[in-house]
XYZ file of C-alpha atoms in Angstrom:
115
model
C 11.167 -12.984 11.266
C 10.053 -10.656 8.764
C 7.053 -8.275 9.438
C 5.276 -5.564 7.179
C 3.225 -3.543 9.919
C 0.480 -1.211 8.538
C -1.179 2.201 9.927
C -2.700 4.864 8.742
C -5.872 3.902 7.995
C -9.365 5.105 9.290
C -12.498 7.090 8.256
C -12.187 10.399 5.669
C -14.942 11.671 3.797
C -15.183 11.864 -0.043
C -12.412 14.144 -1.560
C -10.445 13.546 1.701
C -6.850 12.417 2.280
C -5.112 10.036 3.929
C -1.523 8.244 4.498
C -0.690 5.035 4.728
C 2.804 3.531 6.276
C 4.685 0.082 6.201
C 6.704 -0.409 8.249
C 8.873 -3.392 7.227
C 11.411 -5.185 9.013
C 13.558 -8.709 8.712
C 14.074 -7.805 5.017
C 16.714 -6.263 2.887
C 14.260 -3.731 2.146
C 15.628 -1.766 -0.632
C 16.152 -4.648 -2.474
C 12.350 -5.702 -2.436
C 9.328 -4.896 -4.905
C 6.680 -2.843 -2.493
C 3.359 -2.937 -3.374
C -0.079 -1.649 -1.817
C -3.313 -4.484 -2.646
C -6.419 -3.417 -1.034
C -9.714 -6.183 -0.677
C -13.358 -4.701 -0.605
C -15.977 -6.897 1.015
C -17.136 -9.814 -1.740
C -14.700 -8.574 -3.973
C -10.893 -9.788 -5.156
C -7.676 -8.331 -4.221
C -6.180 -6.035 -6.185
C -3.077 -3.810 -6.716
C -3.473 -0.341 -5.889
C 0.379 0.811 -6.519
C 3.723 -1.018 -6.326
C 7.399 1.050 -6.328
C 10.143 -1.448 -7.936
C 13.547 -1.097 -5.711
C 14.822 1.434 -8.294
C 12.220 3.649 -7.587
C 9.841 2.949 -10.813
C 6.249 3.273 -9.803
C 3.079 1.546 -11.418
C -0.724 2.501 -10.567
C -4.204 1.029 -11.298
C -6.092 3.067 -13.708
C -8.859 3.529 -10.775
C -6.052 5.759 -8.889
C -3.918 6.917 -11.227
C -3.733 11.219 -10.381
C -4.808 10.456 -7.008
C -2.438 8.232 -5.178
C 1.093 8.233 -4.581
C 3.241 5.580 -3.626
C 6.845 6.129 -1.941
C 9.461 4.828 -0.102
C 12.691 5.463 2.238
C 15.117 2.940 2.183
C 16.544 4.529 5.415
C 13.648 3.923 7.437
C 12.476 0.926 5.328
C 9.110 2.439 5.466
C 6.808 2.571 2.369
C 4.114 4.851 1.720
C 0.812 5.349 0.140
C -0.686 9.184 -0.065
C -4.538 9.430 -1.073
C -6.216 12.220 -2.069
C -9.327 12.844 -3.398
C -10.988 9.905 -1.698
C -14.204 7.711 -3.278
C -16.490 5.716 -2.046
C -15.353 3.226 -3.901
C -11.934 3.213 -2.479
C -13.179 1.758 0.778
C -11.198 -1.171 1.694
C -9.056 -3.073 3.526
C -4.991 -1.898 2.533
C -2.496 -4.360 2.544
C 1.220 -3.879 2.276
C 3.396 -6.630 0.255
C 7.038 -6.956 -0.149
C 8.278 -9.045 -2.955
C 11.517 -10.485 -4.293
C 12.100 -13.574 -6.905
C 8.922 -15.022 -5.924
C 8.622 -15.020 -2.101
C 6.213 -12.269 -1.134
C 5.446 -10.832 2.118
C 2.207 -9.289 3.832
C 0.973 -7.128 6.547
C -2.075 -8.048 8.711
C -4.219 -5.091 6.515
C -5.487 -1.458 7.678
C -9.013 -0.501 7.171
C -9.683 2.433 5.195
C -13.009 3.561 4.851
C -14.553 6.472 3.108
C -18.307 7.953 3.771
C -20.304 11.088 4.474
């Protein structure tokens, strides 16, 4: 069965770093659309970054200079690199894998950032 397993997460103060991994597995991976959504409490989900199978890369204007998103097909592993941590990005992370209309998601990793 397919599985998109999440770590990374945890607690970082503001202007901290952190990395997130997906782990991915009962999917041609390269061939799938990755993407990164993240949920704050009484708020919507929302992409954060997504990285096409070709390697093109989009981000939401609230991370854009700050986040990275990556992948290796070999380990069919994506990645999300924050830096300069906010407040405001505290969340829960989700990973998504999507192809012709049938997505995929991981259970979620917290990430939380506070002083």
């Amino acid at each position: 069965q397919v599985q998109l397993v999440e770590s990374g997460g945890g607690l970082v103060q503001p202007g901290g770093s952190l990395r997130l991994s997906c782990s991915a597995s009962g999917i041609i991976f390269r061939l799938y659309t990755m993407g990164w959504y993240r949920q704050a409490p009484g708020k919507q989900r929302e992409l954060v970054a997504a990285i096409t199978s070709g390697g093109s890369t989009n981000y939401a204007d609230s991370v854009k200079g700050r986040f990275t998103i990556s992948r290796d097909n070999a380990k069919n592993t994506v990645y999300l690199q924050m830096n300069s941590l906010k407040p405001e990005d505290t969340a829960v992370y989700y990973c998504n894998g999507g192809r012709f209309g049938v997505a995929w998601w991981g259970q979620g990793t917290q990430v939380t950032v506070s002083s």
